[in-house]
Coordinates of C-alpha atoms in Angstrom, one line a residue:
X3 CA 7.0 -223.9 12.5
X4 CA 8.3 -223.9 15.9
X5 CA 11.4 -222.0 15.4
X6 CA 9.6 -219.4 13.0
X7 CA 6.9 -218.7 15.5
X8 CA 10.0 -217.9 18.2
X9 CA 11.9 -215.8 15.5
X10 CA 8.7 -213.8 14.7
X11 CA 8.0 -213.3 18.1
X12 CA 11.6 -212.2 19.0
X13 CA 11.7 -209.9 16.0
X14 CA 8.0 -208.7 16.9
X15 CA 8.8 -207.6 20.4
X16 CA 12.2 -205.9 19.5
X17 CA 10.4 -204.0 17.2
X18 CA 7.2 -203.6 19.8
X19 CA 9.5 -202.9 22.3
X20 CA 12.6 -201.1 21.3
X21 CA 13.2 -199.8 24.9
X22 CA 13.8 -203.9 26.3
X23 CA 15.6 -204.7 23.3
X24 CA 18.9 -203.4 24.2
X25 CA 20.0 -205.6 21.1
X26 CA 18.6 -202.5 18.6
X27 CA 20.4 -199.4 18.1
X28 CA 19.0 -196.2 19.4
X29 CA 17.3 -194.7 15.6
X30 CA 15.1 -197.5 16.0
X31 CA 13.3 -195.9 18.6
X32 CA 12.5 -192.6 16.7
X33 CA 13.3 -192.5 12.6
X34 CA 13.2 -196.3 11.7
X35 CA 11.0 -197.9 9.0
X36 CA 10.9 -200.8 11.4
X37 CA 8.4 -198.6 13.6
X38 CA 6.3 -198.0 10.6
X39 CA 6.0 -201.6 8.8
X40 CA 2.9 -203.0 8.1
X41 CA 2.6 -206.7 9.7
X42 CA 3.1 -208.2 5.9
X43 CA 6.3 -205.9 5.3
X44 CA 7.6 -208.1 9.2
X45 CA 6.5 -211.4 8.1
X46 CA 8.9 -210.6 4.7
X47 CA 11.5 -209.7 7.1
X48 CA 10.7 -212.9 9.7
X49 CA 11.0 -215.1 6.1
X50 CA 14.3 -213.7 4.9
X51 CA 15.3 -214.1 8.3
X52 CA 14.7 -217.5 9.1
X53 CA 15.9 -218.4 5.1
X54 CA 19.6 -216.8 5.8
X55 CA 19.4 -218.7 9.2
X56 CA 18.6 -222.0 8.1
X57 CA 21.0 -222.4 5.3
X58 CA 23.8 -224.1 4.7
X59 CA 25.9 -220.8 3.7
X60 CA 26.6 -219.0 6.9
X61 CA 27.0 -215.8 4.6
X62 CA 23.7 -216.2 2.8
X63 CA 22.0 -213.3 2.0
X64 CA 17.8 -212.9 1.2
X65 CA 16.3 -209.2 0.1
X66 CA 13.0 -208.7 -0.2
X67 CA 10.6 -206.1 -1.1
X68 CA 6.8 -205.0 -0.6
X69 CA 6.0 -203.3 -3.4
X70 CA 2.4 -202.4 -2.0
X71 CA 4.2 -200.5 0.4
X72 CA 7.4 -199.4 -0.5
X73 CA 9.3 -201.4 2.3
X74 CA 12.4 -203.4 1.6
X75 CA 15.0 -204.6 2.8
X76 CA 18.1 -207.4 3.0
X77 CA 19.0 -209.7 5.6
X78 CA 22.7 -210.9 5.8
X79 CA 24.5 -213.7 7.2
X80 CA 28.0 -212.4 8.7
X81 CA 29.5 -215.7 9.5
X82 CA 29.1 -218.5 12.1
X83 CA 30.6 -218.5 15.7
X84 CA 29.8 -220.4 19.1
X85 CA 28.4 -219.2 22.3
X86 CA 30.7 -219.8 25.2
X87 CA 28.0 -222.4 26.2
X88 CA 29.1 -224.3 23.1
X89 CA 24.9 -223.4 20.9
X90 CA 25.7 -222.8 17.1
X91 CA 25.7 -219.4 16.7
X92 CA 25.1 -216.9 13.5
X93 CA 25.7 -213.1 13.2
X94 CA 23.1 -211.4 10.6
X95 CA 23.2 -207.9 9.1
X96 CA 18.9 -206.7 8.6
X97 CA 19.0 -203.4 6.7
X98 CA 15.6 -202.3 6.0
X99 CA 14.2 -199.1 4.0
X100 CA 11.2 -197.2 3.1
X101 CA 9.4 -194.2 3.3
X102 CA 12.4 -192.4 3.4
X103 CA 14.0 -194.1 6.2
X104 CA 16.5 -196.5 6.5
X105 CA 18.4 -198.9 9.3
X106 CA 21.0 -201.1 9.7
X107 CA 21.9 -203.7 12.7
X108 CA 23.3 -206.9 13.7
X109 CA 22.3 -209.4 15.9
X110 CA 23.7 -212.5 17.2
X111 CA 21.1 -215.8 16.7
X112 CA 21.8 -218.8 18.5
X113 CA 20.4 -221.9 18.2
X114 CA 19.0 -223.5 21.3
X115 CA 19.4 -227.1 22.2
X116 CA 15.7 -227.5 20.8
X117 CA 16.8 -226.2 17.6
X118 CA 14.9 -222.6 17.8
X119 CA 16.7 -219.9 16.7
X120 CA 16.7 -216.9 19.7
X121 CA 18.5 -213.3 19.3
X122 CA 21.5 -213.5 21.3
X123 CA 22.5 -210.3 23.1
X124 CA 25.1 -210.4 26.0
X125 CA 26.0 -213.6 25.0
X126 CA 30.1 -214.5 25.1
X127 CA 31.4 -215.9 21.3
X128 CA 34.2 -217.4 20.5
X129 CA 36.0 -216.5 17.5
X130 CA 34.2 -217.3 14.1
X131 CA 33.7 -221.0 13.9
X132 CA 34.6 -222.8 10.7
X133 CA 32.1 -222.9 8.3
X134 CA 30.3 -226.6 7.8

């Protein structure tokens, strides 16, 4: 619960806050369905997140959909790598559409020695670690 709470928030504010998050591309501070999902289209998004993060397959991939309100989207695992610090690392892909709109971006996630999940940006990787 711990680590979804953190990943919810993290997502959350990057969304809140696109102007911190220097992790987001720069559509997602004007034309982005991000800016226009309803709090049940981000907790779909925060699910398939946390899903593609947590499994065994560092190139899962989750998609899911809010029919009420035409949102969707697919989130992406890219591969595993480690931080310079040595935390297990992943790269995901989160495309997301609706309303006309669409975005794409990756972000680093690295996995703290507490075992939460954090969005990495500015963070050194080494090459892609071998997959467990």
């Amino acid at each position: 619960m711990r680590i979804q709470r953190r990943v919810a928030l993290v997502i959350g504010f990057a969304i809140a806050l696109p102007g911190v998050a220097t992790a987001l591309p720069t559509d997602i501070v004007g034309n982005s369905p991000l800016l226009r999902m309803s709090d049940a289209d981000k907790k779909l998004l925060r699910d398939a997140v946390l899903k593609v993060l947590e499994s065994s397959d560092v190139r899962a991939v989750r998609e899911w959909k809010n029919d009420a309100t035409g949102f969707s989207g697919r989130v992406e695992g890219r591969g595993a790598m480690q931080s310079a610090e040595g935390l297990s690392c992943r790269r995901l892909q989160l495309r997301a559409q609706g309303q006309g709109m669409q975005s794409q971006f990756t972000f680093p996630f690295c996995k703290d020695e507490a075992g939460e999940w954090f969005i990495a940006s500015g963070k050194t990787f080494t090459d892609e670690a071998p997959q467990p």
